[in-house]
Coordinates of C-alpha atoms in Angstrom, one line a residue:
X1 CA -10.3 -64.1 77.3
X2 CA -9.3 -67.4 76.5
X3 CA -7.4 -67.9 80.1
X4 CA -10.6 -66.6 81.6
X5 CA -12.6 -69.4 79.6
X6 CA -10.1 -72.1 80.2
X7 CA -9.5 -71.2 84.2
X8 CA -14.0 -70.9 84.7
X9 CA -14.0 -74.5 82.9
X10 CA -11.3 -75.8 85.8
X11 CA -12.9 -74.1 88.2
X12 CA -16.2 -75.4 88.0
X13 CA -14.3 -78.9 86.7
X14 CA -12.6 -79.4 90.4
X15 CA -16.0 -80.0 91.7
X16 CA -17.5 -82.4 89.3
X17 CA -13.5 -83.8 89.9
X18 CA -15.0 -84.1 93.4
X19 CA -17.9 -85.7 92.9
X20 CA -16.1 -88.8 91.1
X21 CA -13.8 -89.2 93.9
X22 CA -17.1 -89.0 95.8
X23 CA -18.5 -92.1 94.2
X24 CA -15.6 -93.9 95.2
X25 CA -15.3 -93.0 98.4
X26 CA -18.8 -92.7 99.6
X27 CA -17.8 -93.0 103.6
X28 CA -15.3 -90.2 104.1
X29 CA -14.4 -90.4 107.9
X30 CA -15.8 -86.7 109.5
X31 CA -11.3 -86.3 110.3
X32 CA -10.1 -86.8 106.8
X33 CA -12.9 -84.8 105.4
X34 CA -12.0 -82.1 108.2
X35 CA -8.3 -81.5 107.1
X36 CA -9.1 -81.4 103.4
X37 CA -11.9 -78.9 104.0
X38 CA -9.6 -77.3 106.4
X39 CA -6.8 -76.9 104.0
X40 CA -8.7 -76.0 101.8
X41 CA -10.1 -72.8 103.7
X42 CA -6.7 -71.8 104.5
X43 CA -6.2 -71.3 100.4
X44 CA -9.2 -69.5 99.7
X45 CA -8.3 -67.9 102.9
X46 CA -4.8 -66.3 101.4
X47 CA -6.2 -65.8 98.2
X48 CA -9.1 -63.9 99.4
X49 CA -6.6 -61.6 101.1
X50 CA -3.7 -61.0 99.0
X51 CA -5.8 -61.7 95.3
X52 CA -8.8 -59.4 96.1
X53 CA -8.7 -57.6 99.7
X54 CA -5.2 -55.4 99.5
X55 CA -5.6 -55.5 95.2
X56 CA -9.0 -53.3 96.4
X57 CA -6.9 -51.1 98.5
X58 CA -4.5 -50.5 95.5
X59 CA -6.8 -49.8 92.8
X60 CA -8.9 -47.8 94.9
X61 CA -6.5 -44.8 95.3
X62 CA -6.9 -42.4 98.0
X63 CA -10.2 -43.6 98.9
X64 CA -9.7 -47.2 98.6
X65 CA -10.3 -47.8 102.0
X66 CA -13.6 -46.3 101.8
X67 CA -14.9 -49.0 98.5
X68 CA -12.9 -51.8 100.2
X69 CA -14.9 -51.7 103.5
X70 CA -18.1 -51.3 101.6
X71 CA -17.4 -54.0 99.6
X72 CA -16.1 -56.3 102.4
X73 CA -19.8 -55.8 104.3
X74 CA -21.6 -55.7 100.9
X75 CA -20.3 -59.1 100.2
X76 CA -21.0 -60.7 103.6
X77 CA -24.5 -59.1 103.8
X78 CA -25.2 -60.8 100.0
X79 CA -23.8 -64.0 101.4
X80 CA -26.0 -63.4 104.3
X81 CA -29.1 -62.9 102.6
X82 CA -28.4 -66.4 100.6
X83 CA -27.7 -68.2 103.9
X84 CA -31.4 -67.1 105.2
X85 CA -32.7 -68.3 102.0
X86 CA -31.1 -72.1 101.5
X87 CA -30.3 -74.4 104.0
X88 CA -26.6 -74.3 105.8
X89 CA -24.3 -76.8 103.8
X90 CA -23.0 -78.2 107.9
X91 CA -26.8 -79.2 108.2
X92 CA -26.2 -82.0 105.3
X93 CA -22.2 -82.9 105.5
X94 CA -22.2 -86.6 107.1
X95 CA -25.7 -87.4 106.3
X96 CA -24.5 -90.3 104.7
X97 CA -24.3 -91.7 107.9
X98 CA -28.7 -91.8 108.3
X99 CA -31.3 -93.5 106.8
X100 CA -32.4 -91.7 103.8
X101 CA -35.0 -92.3 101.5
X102 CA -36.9 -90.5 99.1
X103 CA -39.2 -88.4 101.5
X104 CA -36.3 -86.5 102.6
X105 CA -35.1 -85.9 98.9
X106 CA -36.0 -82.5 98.7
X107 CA -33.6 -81.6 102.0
X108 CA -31.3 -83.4 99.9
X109 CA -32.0 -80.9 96.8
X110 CA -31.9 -78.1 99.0
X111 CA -28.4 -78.8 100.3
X112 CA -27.3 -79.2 96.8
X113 CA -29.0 -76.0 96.0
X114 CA -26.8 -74.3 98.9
X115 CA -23.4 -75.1 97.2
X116 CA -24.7 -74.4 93.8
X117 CA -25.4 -70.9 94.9
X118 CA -22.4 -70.7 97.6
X119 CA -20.6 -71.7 94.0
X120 CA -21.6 -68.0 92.1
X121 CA -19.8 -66.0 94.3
X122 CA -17.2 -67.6 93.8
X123 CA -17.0 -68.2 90.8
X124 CA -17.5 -64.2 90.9
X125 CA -14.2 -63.9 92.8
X126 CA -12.3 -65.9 90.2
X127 CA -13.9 -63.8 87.5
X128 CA -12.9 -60.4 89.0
X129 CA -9.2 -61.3 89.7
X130 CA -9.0 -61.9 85.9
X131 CA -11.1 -58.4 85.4
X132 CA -8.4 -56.3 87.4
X133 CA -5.2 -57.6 84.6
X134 CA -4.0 -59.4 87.4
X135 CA -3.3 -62.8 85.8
X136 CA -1.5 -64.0 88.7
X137 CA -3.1 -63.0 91.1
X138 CA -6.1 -64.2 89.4
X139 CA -5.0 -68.0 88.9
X140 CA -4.3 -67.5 92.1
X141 CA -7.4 -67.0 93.4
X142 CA -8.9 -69.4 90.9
X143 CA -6.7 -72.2 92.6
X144 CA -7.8 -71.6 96.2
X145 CA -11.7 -72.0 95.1
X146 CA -10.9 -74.7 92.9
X147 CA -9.3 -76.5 95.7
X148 CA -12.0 -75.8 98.3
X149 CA -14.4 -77.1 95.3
X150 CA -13.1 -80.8 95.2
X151 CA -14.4 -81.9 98.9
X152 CA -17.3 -80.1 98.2
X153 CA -17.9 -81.9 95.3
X154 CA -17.4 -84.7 97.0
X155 CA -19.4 -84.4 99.7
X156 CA -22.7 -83.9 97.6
X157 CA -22.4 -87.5 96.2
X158 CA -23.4 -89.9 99.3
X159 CA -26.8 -87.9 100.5
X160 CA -28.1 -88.3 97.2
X161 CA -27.8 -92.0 96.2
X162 CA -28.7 -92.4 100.0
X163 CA -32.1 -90.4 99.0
X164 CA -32.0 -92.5 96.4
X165 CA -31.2 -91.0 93.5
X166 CA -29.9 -92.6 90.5
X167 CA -25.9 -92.1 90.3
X168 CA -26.9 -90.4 86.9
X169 CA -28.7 -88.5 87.7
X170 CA -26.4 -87.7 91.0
X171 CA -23.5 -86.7 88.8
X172 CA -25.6 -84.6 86.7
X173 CA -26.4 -82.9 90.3
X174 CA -23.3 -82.3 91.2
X175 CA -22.2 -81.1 87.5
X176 CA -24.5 -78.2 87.7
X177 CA -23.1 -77.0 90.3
X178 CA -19.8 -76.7 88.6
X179 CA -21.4 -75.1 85.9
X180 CA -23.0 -72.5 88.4
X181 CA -19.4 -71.6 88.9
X182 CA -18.2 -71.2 85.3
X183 CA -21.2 -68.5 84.7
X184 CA -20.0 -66.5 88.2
X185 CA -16.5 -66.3 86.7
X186 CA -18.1 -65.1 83.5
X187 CA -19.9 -62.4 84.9
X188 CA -17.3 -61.1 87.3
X189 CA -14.7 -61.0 84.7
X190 CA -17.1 -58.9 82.4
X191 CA -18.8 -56.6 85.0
X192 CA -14.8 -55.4 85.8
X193 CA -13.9 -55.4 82.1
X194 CA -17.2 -53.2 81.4
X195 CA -16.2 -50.6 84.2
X196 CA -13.0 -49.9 86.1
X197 CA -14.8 -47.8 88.7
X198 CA -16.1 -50.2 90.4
X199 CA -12.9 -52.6 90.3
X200 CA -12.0 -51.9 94.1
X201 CA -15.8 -52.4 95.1
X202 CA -15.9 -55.6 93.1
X203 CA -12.6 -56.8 94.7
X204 CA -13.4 -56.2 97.8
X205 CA -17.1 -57.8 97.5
X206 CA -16.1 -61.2 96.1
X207 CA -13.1 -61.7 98.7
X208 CA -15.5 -61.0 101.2
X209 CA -17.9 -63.7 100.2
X210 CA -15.0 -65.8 99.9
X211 CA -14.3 -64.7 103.6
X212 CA -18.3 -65.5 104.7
X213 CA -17.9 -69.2 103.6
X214 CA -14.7 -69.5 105.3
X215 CA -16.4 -67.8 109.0
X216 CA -19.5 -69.4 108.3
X217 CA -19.2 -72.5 106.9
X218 CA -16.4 -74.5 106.7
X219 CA -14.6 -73.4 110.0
X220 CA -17.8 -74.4 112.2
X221 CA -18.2 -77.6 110.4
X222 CA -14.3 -78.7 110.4
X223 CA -14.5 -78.2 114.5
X224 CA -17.8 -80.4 115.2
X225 CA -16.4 -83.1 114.9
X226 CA -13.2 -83.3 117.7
X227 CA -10.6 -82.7 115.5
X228 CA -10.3 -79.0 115.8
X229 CA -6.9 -79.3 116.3
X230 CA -6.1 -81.0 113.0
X231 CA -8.1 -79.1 111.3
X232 CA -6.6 -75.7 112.4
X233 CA -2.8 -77.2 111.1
X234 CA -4.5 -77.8 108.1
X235 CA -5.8 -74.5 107.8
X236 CA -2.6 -72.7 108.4
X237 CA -0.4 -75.2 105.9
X238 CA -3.2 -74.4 103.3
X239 CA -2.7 -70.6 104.2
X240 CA 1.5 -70.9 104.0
X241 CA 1.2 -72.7 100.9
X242 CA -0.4 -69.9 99.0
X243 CA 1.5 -67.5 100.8
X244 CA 4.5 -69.2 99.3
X245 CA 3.3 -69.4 95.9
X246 CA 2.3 -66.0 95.8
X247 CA 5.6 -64.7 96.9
X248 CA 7.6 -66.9 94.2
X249 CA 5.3 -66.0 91.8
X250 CA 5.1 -62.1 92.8

């Protein structure tokens, strides 16, 4: 319990990480901010894969296939659902770039709103990997989101003082949404730990949402820009990384 405790905490602290790196560099150019997102998507990529997709398949037994593909389309179809209810995060990224002021504050509010629910799933992923006894596995998964959390983190910063927010106020912002992310590792470590059964549903659910932000978010938004190439480089180092890791570690 106390890994899962200390793992939610870093989780949800990469993002606040992000936002201070946000403050000081409040003009990312759209290229930099591609290859970090991009690399980023290529962790949570892996880790979605080999920490919760084929783990589903395992646990599942001679039906695993059967929970693992309902799980897969339950998890997009949640993500889906949340994506018709809150702004797209590609809407907001490189807003900094506009004249803002505080009329347009609450499109501001709802893009931080997007990440801070984008952030539960997540943090849902991280808690199930810890649910199934797979440490590594788990840390391993915990490492991808928190890596994918630091841009985003950072990214929230600039649209809000541009709205004119206080930087205060701001950081508090862009706290909460780490903290959105320590309470979805909470609950998907517990909702495993309460009931095995559903371990290869659960599995299968929260890497698909990891999947859905991948497809729906971050890809489009890392190839608007003219950079595409870059960006899918960075995508596949981010993916061989953790392809490495998990091998040494396996």
């Amino acid at each position: 319990m106390q890994m899962v405790l200390i793992t939610a905490l870093g989780v949800g602290g990469a993002t606040v990480f992000g936002s201070l790196l946000g403050f000081c560099f409040k003009k990312l150019s759209h290229r930099f901010s591609d290859i970090i997102i991009s690399f980023a998507a290529g962790v949570m990529l892996a880790a979605a894969v080999l920490g919760l997709i084929l783990p589903s398949l395992e646990y599942g037994g001679k039906y695993g296939i059967l929970f693992t593909v309902a799980g897969i389309f339950a998890g997009a179809l949640a993500l889906n659902l949340i994506d018709k209810l809150v702004p797209h995060i590609h809407k907001f990224i490189g807003s900094d770039t506009e004249p803002h002021n505080n009329a347009k504050l609450s499109k501001v509010l709802l893009f931080v709103m997007a990440i801070a629910i984008h952030n539960l799933p997540e943090g849902i992923a991280a808690g199930v990997g810890f649910g199934s006894g797979d440490t590594t596995g788990a840390l391993i998964i915990a490492g991808g989101i928190a890596l994918q959390n630091i841009p985003e983190g950072m990214v929230i910063i600039a649209p809000m003082l541009a709205a004119g927010v206080a930087p205060r106020k701001t950081f508090v912002c862009a706290m909460l949404t780490g903290v959105v992310e320590v309470i979805g590792t909470l609950i998907g470590y517990f909702a495993v730990s309460i009931s095995t059964a559903v371990l290869p549903f659960a599995l299968a659910f929260a890497g698909a949402t990891m999947l859905y932000v991948i497809s729906d978010e971050m890809i489009p938004e890392t190839h608007a820009h003219g950079g595409e190439r870059s960006a899918t480089y960075a995508l596949l180092v981010g993916f061989c990384v953790m392809l490495v890791i998990d091998t040494l570690l396996g």
